[in-house]
Amino acid sequence: MASNKYQYELTYVISGVVQQNQVDDIVRKVNHLIESNDGDVLEVDEWGNQRLAYEIDRKRSGYYVNMYFKAPGPLIQRLERELQINDDVLRYLTLRMDAKMKRHYEKRKKREAREEKEEAEQAAEEEASEEDGGDE
Amino acid sequence: MANEDIDYEHIEYVDYKDTEFLEQFINNQGKILPRRVNSVPARVQRQITTAIKRARHLALLPYVSESIR
């Protein structure tokens, strides 16, 4: 069973007029659907409310959610059906990640981890220099 | 339009989420520019085209941007 799992990237846009608690509900529902069907959610990145490049159903803004997960193939059909039925979801895009995308993803992960580390180090340094008397 | 300093040969994957990067390859109407203007390798141009189309679907980039208001 585990060998039939693939890695996917999913981005969906929830209508900007939906209340935050309803947005959280949708996100939770999607995550639950994946996890309760033998899938693993790797990362959920909520970009938040953004202006749409063009009007969709009279809406000018949308709440973007970008996520990565591992799941068996047949789940995607059911997941996309759920998103299609939900009127608050304006757009969705599911991509099965190939080797190139995975490498790109890993690279981004590594870069983010490094940046976080550097930031922490810089903050620590600044703190140390402040204690020394302010000069760098 | 395309920046000569960037090494396009070594781009492995063009991300549809990176709209800032993709915006270099569209004109002010939102059209995808031809390769002779972008001067990127064919492999990269194909990826850029797909990425722009994906971004358009998600309303990250416009299909048509109104230049006159």
PDB file of C-alpha atoms in Angstrom:
ATOM      1  CA  MET A   1       0.000   0.000   0.000  1.00  0.00           C
ATOM      2  CA  ALA A   2       2.738   2.392   0.950  1.00  0.00           C
ATOM      3  CA  SER A   3       4.392   1.911  -2.422  1.00  0.00           C
ATOM      4  CA  ASN A   4       1.295   3.317  -4.154  1.00  0.00           C
ATOM      5  CA  LYS A   5       1.586   6.661  -2.433  1.00  0.00           C
ATOM      6  CA  TYR A   6       2.714   9.699  -4.332  1.00  0.00           C
ATOM      7  CA  GLN A   7       3.722  13.134  -3.245  1.00  0.00           C
ATOM      8  CA  TYR A   8       1.408  15.973  -4.238  1.00  0.00           C
ATOM      9  CA  GLU A   9       1.311  19.706  -4.111  1.00  0.00           C
ATOM     10  CA  LEU A  10      -2.086  21.365  -3.778  1.00  0.00           C
ATOM     11  CA  THR A  11      -2.914  25.050  -3.919  1.00  0.00           C
ATOM     12  CA  TYR A  12      -6.469  26.249  -3.455  1.00  0.00           C
ATOM     13  CA  VAL A  13      -8.102  29.632  -3.221  1.00  0.00           C
ATOM     14  CA  ILE A  14     -10.921  30.265  -0.776  1.00  0.00           C
ATOM     15  CA  SER A  15     -13.183  33.214  -1.427  1.00  0.00           C
ATOM     16  CA  GLY A  16     -11.975  36.382   0.298  1.00  0.00           C
ATOM     17  CA  VAL A  17     -15.398  37.217   1.748  1.00  0.00           C
ATOM     18  CA  VAL A  18     -15.510  34.029   3.860  1.00  0.00           C
ATOM     19  CA  GLN A  19     -15.036  34.484   7.619  1.00  0.00           C
ATOM     20  CA  GLN A  20     -11.758  33.342   9.145  1.00  0.00           C
ATOM     21  CA  ASN A  21     -13.373  30.578  11.226  1.00  0.00           C
ATOM     22  CA  GLN A  22     -15.015  29.161   8.091  1.00  0.00           C
ATOM     23  CA  VAL A  23     -11.658  29.315   6.311  1.00  0.00           C
ATOM     24  CA  ASP A  24     -10.140  27.312   9.165  1.00  0.00           C
ATOM     25  CA  ASP A  25     -13.011  24.836   8.845  1.00  0.00           C
ATOM     26  CA  ILE A  26     -12.302  24.271   5.147  1.00  0.00           C
ATOM     27  CA  VAL A  27      -8.572  23.861   5.753  1.00  0.00           C
ATOM     28  CA  ARG A  28      -9.272  21.413   8.571  1.00  0.00           C
ATOM     29  CA  LYS A  29     -11.734  19.485   6.412  1.00  0.00           C
ATOM     30  CA  VAL A  30      -9.233  19.122   3.579  1.00  0.00           C
ATOM     31  CA  ASN A  31      -6.468  18.016   5.942  1.00  0.00           C
ATOM     32  CA  HIS A  32      -8.820  15.587   7.658  1.00  0.00           C
ATOM     33  CA  LEU A  33      -9.934  14.087   4.336  1.00  0.00           C
ATOM     34  CA  ILE A  34      -6.312  13.401   3.394  1.00  0.00           C
ATOM     35  CA  GLU A  35      -5.295  12.050   6.782  1.00  0.00           C
ATOM     36  CA  SER A  36      -8.358   9.828   7.210  1.00  0.00           C
ATOM     37  CA  ASN A  37      -7.711   8.244   3.816  1.00  0.00           C
ATOM     38  CA  ASP A  38      -4.231   6.874   4.303  1.00  0.00           C
ATOM     39  CA  GLY A  39      -2.470  10.122   3.375  1.00  0.00           C
ATOM     40  CA  ASP A  40       0.169  12.185   5.187  1.00  0.00           C
ATOM     41  CA  VAL A  41       0.078  15.958   5.268  1.00  0.00           C
ATOM     42  CA  LEU A  42       3.667  17.193   5.024  1.00  0.00           C
ATOM     43  CA  GLU A  43       3.200  20.929   5.139  1.00  0.00           C
ATOM     44  CA  VAL A  44       0.368  23.447   5.077  1.00  0.00           C
ATOM     45  CA  ASP A  45       1.303  26.985   4.178  1.00  0.00           C
ATOM     46  CA  GLU A  46      -1.472  29.574   4.374  1.00  0.00           C
ATOM     47  CA  TRP A  47      -0.531  32.623   2.361  1.00  0.00           C
ATOM     48  CA  GLY A  48      -3.506  34.537   3.666  1.00  0.00           C
ATOM     49  CA  ASN A  49      -5.732  37.000   1.878  1.00  0.00           C
ATOM     50  CA  GLN A  50      -4.382  38.167  -1.445  1.00  0.00           C
ATOM     51  CA  ARG A  51      -5.703  40.273  -4.259  1.00  0.00           C
ATOM     52  CA  LEU A  52      -6.772  38.132  -7.220  1.00  0.00           C
ATOM     53  CA  ALA A  53      -5.244  38.946 -10.581  1.00  0.00           C
ATOM     54  CA  TYR A  54      -8.767  38.995 -12.024  1.00  0.00           C
ATOM     55  CA  GLU A  55     -12.291  38.873 -10.699  1.00  0.00           C
ATOM     56  CA  ILE A  56     -13.768  35.433  -9.967  1.00  0.00           C
ATOM     57  CA  ASP A  57     -17.505  35.291  -9.198  1.00  0.00           C
ATOM     58  CA  ARG A  58     -17.451  39.011  -8.406  1.00  0.00           C
ATOM     59  CA  LYS A  59     -14.709  38.491  -5.803  1.00  0.00           C
ATOM     60  CA  ARG A  60     -11.553  40.532  -5.876  1.00  0.00           C
ATOM     61  CA  SER A  61      -9.569  38.793  -3.146  1.00  0.00           C
ATOM     62  CA  GLY A  62      -8.903  35.237  -2.100  1.00  0.00           C
ATOM     63  CA  TYR A  63      -7.365  33.280   0.745  1.00  0.00           C
ATOM     64  CA  TYR A  64      -4.538  31.139  -0.636  1.00  0.00           C
ATOM     65  CA  VAL A  65      -3.592  27.821   0.909  1.00  0.00           C
ATOM     66  CA  ASN A  66      -0.579  25.909  -0.377  1.00  0.00           C
ATOM     67  CA  MET A  67       0.029  22.398   0.939  1.00  0.00           C
ATOM     68  CA  TYR A  68       2.163  19.333   0.377  1.00  0.00           C
ATOM     69  CA  PHE A  69       1.065  15.801   1.120  1.00  0.00           C
ATOM     70  CA  LYS A  70       1.586  12.145   0.357  1.00  0.00           C
ATOM     71  CA  ALA A  71      -1.460  10.154  -0.671  1.00  0.00           C
ATOM     72  CA  PRO A  72      -2.620   7.192  -2.754  1.00  0.00           C
ATOM     73  CA  GLY A  73      -3.724   8.181  -6.263  1.00  0.00           C
ATOM     74  CA  PRO A  74      -7.501   7.527  -6.027  1.00  0.00           C
ATOM     75  CA  LEU A  75      -7.802   9.994  -3.151  1.00  0.00           C
ATOM     76  CA  ILE A  76      -7.068  12.918  -5.471  1.00  0.00           C
ATOM     77  CA  GLN A  77     -10.295  12.424  -7.405  1.00  0.00           C
ATOM     78  CA  ARG A  78     -12.334  12.514  -4.198  1.00  0.00           C
ATOM     79  CA  LEU A  79     -10.408  15.480  -2.855  1.00  0.00           C
ATOM     80  CA  GLU A  80     -10.878  17.501  -6.033  1.00  0.00           C
ATOM     81  CA  ARG A  81     -14.583  16.622  -6.034  1.00  0.00           C
ATOM     82  CA  GLU A  82     -14.888  18.012  -2.504  1.00  0.00           C
ATOM     83  CA  LEU A  83     -13.171  21.212  -3.573  1.00  0.00           C
ATOM     84  CA  GLN A  84     -15.296  21.462  -6.713  1.00  0.00           C
ATOM     85  CA  ILE A  85     -18.535  21.099  -4.739  1.00  0.00           C
ATOM     86  CA  ASN A  86     -17.546  23.703  -2.145  1.00  0.00           C
ATOM     87  CA  ASP A  87     -18.710  27.069  -3.451  1.00  0.00           C
ATOM     88  CA  ASP A  88     -16.260  28.934  -1.223  1.00  0.00           C
ATOM     89  CA  VAL A  89     -13.309  27.349  -3.021  1.00  0.00           C
ATOM     90  CA  LEU A  90     -12.744  29.440  -6.118  1.00  0.00           C
ATOM     91  CA  ARG A  91      -9.783  27.612  -7.602  1.00  0.00           C
ATOM     92  CA  TYR A  92      -7.614  24.582  -6.884  1.00  0.00           C
ATOM     93  CA  LEU A  93      -4.581  23.000  -8.503  1.00  0.00           C
ATOM     94  CA  THR A  94      -3.192  19.583  -7.645  1.00  0.00           C
ATOM     95  CA  LEU A  95       0.165  18.525  -9.021  1.00  0.00           C
ATOM     96  CA  ARG A  96       1.878  15.197  -8.583  1.00  0.00           C
ATOM     97  CA  MET A  97       5.454  16.015  -7.732  1.00  0.00           C
ATOM     98  CA  ASP A  98       8.072  14.536 -10.031  1.00  0.00           C
ATOM     99  CA  ALA A  99      11.761  14.250  -9.199  1.00  0.00           C
ATOM    100  CA  LYS A 100      12.501  17.799 -10.337  1.00  0.00           C
ATOM    101  CA  MET A 101       9.730  19.305  -8.239  1.00  0.00           C
ATOM    102  CA  LYS A 102      10.810  17.267  -5.233  1.00  0.00           C
ATOM    103  CA  ARG A 103      14.378  18.508  -5.596  1.00  0.00           C
ATOM    104  CA  HIS A 104      13.098  22.067  -5.939  1.00  0.00           C
ATOM    105  CA  TYR A 105      10.984  21.564  -2.803  1.00  0.00           C
ATOM    106  CA  GLU A 106      13.886  20.110  -0.823  1.00  0.00           C
ATOM    107  CA  LYS A 107      16.096  22.981  -1.914  1.00  0.00           C
ATOM    108  CA  ARG A 108      13.539  25.515  -0.747  1.00  0.00           C
ATOM    109  CA  LYS A 109      13.155  23.687   2.567  1.00  0.00           C
ATOM    110  CA  LYS A 110      16.902  23.728   3.088  1.00  0.00           C
ATOM    111  CA  ARG A 111      17.139  27.400   2.197  1.00  0.00           C
ATOM    112  CA  GLU A 112      14.366  28.276   4.592  1.00  0.00           C
ATOM    113  CA  ALA A 113      15.977  26.284   7.382  1.00  0.00           C
ATOM    114  CA  ARG A 114      19.292  28.006   6.723  1.00  0.00           C
ATOM    115  CA  GLU A 115      17.721  31.450   6.659  1.00  0.00           C
ATOM    116  CA  GLU A 116      15.943  30.750   9.897  1.00  0.00           C
ATOM    117  CA  LYS A 117      19.190  29.630  11.463  1.00  0.00           C
ATOM    118  CA  GLU A 118      21.053  32.685  10.177  1.00  0.00           C
ATOM    119  CA  GLU A 119      18.332  34.953  11.448  1.00  0.00           C
ATOM    120  CA  ALA A 120      18.522  33.353  14.856  1.00  0.00           C
ATOM    121  CA  GLU A 121      22.297  33.680  14.831  1.00  0.00           C
ATOM    122  CA  GLN A 122      22.100  37.281  13.771  1.00  0.00           C
ATOM    123  CA  ALA A 123      19.627  38.037  16.510  1.00  0.00           C
ATOM    124  CA  ALA A 124      21.907  36.332  19.001  1.00  0.00           C
ATOM    125  CA  GLU A 125      24.885  38.291  17.701  1.00  0.00           C
ATOM    126  CA  GLU A 126      23.042  41.563  17.931  1.00  0.00           C
ATOM    127  CA  GLU A 127      22.087  40.758  21.440  1.00  0.00           C
ATOM    128  CA  ALA A 128      25.700  39.943  22.273  1.00  0.00           C
ATOM    129  CA  SER A 129      27.006  43.142  20.663  1.00  0.00           C
ATOM    130  CA  GLU A 130      24.420  45.152  22.517  1.00  0.00           C
ATOM    131  CA  GLU A 131      25.775  43.739  25.714  1.00  0.00           C
ATOM    132  CA  ASP A 132      29.294  44.678  24.606  1.00  0.00           C
ATOM    133  CA  GLY A 133      28.305  48.278  24.303  1.00  0.00           C
ATOM    134  CA  GLY A 134      26.496  48.681  20.996  1.00  0.00           C
ATOM    135  CA  ASP A 135      29.402  48.569  18.484  1.00  0.00           C
ATOM    136  CA  GLU A 136      29.374  45.751  15.927  1.00  0.00           C
TER     137      GLU A 136
ATOM    138  CA  MET B   1      13.617  41.997 -21.165  1.00  0.00           C
ATOM    139  CA  ALA B   2      15.475  38.965 -19.839  1.00  0.00           C
ATOM    140  CA  ASN B   3      18.386  39.636 -17.591  1.00  0.00           C
ATOM    141  CA  GLU B   4      21.626  38.340 -19.122  1.00  0.00           C
ATOM    142  CA  ASP B   5      23.293  37.954 -15.753  1.00  0.00           C
ATOM    143  CA  ILE B   6      21.015  35.181 -14.598  1.00  0.00           C
ATOM    144  CA  ASP B   7      22.119  31.701 -15.527  1.00  0.00           C
ATOM    145  CA  TYR B   8      18.986  30.271 -17.139  1.00  0.00           C
ATOM    146  CA  GLU B   9      20.792  27.086 -18.198  1.00  0.00           C
ATOM    147  CA  HIS B  10      20.837  25.854 -14.634  1.00  0.00           C
ATOM    148  CA  ILE B  11      17.179  26.337 -13.859  1.00  0.00           C
ATOM    149  CA  GLU B  12      15.781  22.924 -13.149  1.00  0.00           C
ATOM    150  CA  TYR B  13      12.183  23.725 -12.289  1.00  0.00           C
ATOM    151  CA  VAL B  14      10.139  26.859 -12.846  1.00  0.00           C
ATOM    152  CA  ASP B  15       7.691  27.372 -10.000  1.00  0.00           C
ATOM    153  CA  TYR B  16       4.196  28.698 -10.754  1.00  0.00           C
ATOM    154  CA  LYS B  17       4.139  30.274  -7.264  1.00  0.00           C
ATOM    155  CA  ASP B  18       7.077  32.556  -8.058  1.00  0.00           C
ATOM    156  CA  THR B  19       5.043  35.285  -9.739  1.00  0.00           C
ATOM    157  CA  GLU B  20       7.796  37.866  -9.456  1.00  0.00           C
ATOM    158  CA  PHE B  21      10.028  35.683 -11.599  1.00  0.00           C
ATOM    159  CA  LEU B  22       7.271  34.881 -14.098  1.00  0.00           C
ATOM    160  CA  GLU B  23       6.302  38.529 -14.513  1.00  0.00           C
ATOM    161  CA  GLN B  24       9.560  39.082 -16.380  1.00  0.00           C
ATOM    162  CA  PHE B  25       8.242  36.942 -19.208  1.00  0.00           C
ATOM    163  CA  ILE B  26       4.863  38.586 -19.819  1.00  0.00           C
ATOM    164  CA  ASN B  27       4.119  41.936 -21.431  1.00  0.00           C
ATOM    165  CA  ASN B  28       1.891  44.621 -19.941  1.00  0.00           C
ATOM    166  CA  GLN B  29      -1.185  43.002 -21.480  1.00  0.00           C
ATOM    167  CA  GLY B  30      -0.370  39.756 -19.669  1.00  0.00           C
ATOM    168  CA  LYS B  31       0.739  37.905 -22.795  1.00  0.00           C
ATOM    169  CA  ILE B  32       3.588  35.419 -22.680  1.00  0.00           C
ATOM    170  CA  LEU B  33       6.543  36.820 -24.579  1.00  0.00           C
ATOM    171  CA  PRO B  34       8.170  34.739 -27.346  1.00  0.00           C
ATOM    172  CA  ARG B  35      11.483  33.047 -26.807  1.00  0.00           C
ATOM    173  CA  ARG B  36      13.294  35.378 -29.181  1.00  0.00           C
ATOM    174  CA  VAL B  37      12.465  38.183 -26.722  1.00  0.00           C
ATOM    175  CA  ASN B  38      13.029  36.252 -23.511  1.00  0.00           C
ATOM    176  CA  SER B  39      16.241  34.614 -24.822  1.00  0.00           C
ATOM    177  CA  VAL B  40      16.010  31.632 -22.504  1.00  0.00           C
ATOM    178  CA  PRO B  41      16.732  27.988 -23.389  1.00  0.00           C
ATOM    179  CA  ALA B  42      13.824  26.152 -25.055  1.00  0.00           C
ATOM    180  CA  ARG B  43      13.523  23.797 -22.100  1.00  0.00           C
ATOM    181  CA  VAL B  44      13.131  26.720 -19.717  1.00  0.00           C
ATOM    182  CA  GLN B  45      10.720  28.572 -22.027  1.00  0.00           C
ATOM    183  CA  ARG B  46       8.435  25.514 -22.069  1.00  0.00           C
ATOM    184  CA  GLN B  47       8.483  25.379 -18.284  1.00  0.00           C
ATOM    185  CA  ILE B  48       7.826  29.113 -18.003  1.00  0.00           C
ATOM    186  CA  THR B  49       4.824  28.773 -20.319  1.00  0.00           C
ATOM    187  CA  THR B  50       3.324  25.986 -18.214  1.00  0.00           C
ATOM    188  CA  ALA B  51       4.058  27.835 -14.995  1.00  0.00           C
ATOM    189  CA  ILE B  52       2.405  31.038 -16.247  1.00  0.00           C
ATOM    190  CA  LYS B  53      -0.689  29.104 -17.303  1.00  0.00           C
ATOM    191  CA  ARG B  54      -0.922  27.473 -13.889  1.00  0.00           C
ATOM    192  CA  ALA B  55      -0.480  30.817 -12.176  1.00  0.00           C
ATOM    193  CA  ARG B  56      -3.212  32.292 -14.359  1.00  0.00           C
ATOM    194  CA  HIS B  57      -5.630  29.555 -13.350  1.00  0.00           C
ATOM    195  CA  LEU B  58      -5.043  30.369  -9.682  1.00  0.00           C
ATOM    196  CA  ALA B  59      -5.478  34.101 -10.358  1.00  0.00           C
ATOM    197  CA  LEU B  60      -1.873  34.778  -9.389  1.00  0.00           C
ATOM    198  CA  LEU B  61      -1.290  36.254 -12.828  1.00  0.00           C
ATOM    199  CA  PRO B  62      -3.842  37.884 -15.142  1.00  0.00           C
ATOM    200  CA  TYR B  63      -5.123  36.340 -18.362  1.00  0.00           C
ATOM    201  CA  VAL B  64      -5.652  39.853 -19.656  1.00  0.00           C
ATOM    202  CA  SER B  65      -4.556  42.900 -17.737  1.00  0.00           C
ATOM    203  CA  GLU B  66      -6.500  46.000 -18.530  1.00  0.00           C
ATOM    204  CA  SER B  67      -3.991  48.621 -19.604  1.00  0.00           C
ATOM    205  CA  ILE B  68      -6.594  51.379 -20.048  1.00  0.00           C
ATOM    206  CA  ARG B  69      -8.799  52.322 -17.134  1.00  0.00           C
TER     207      ARG B  69
END
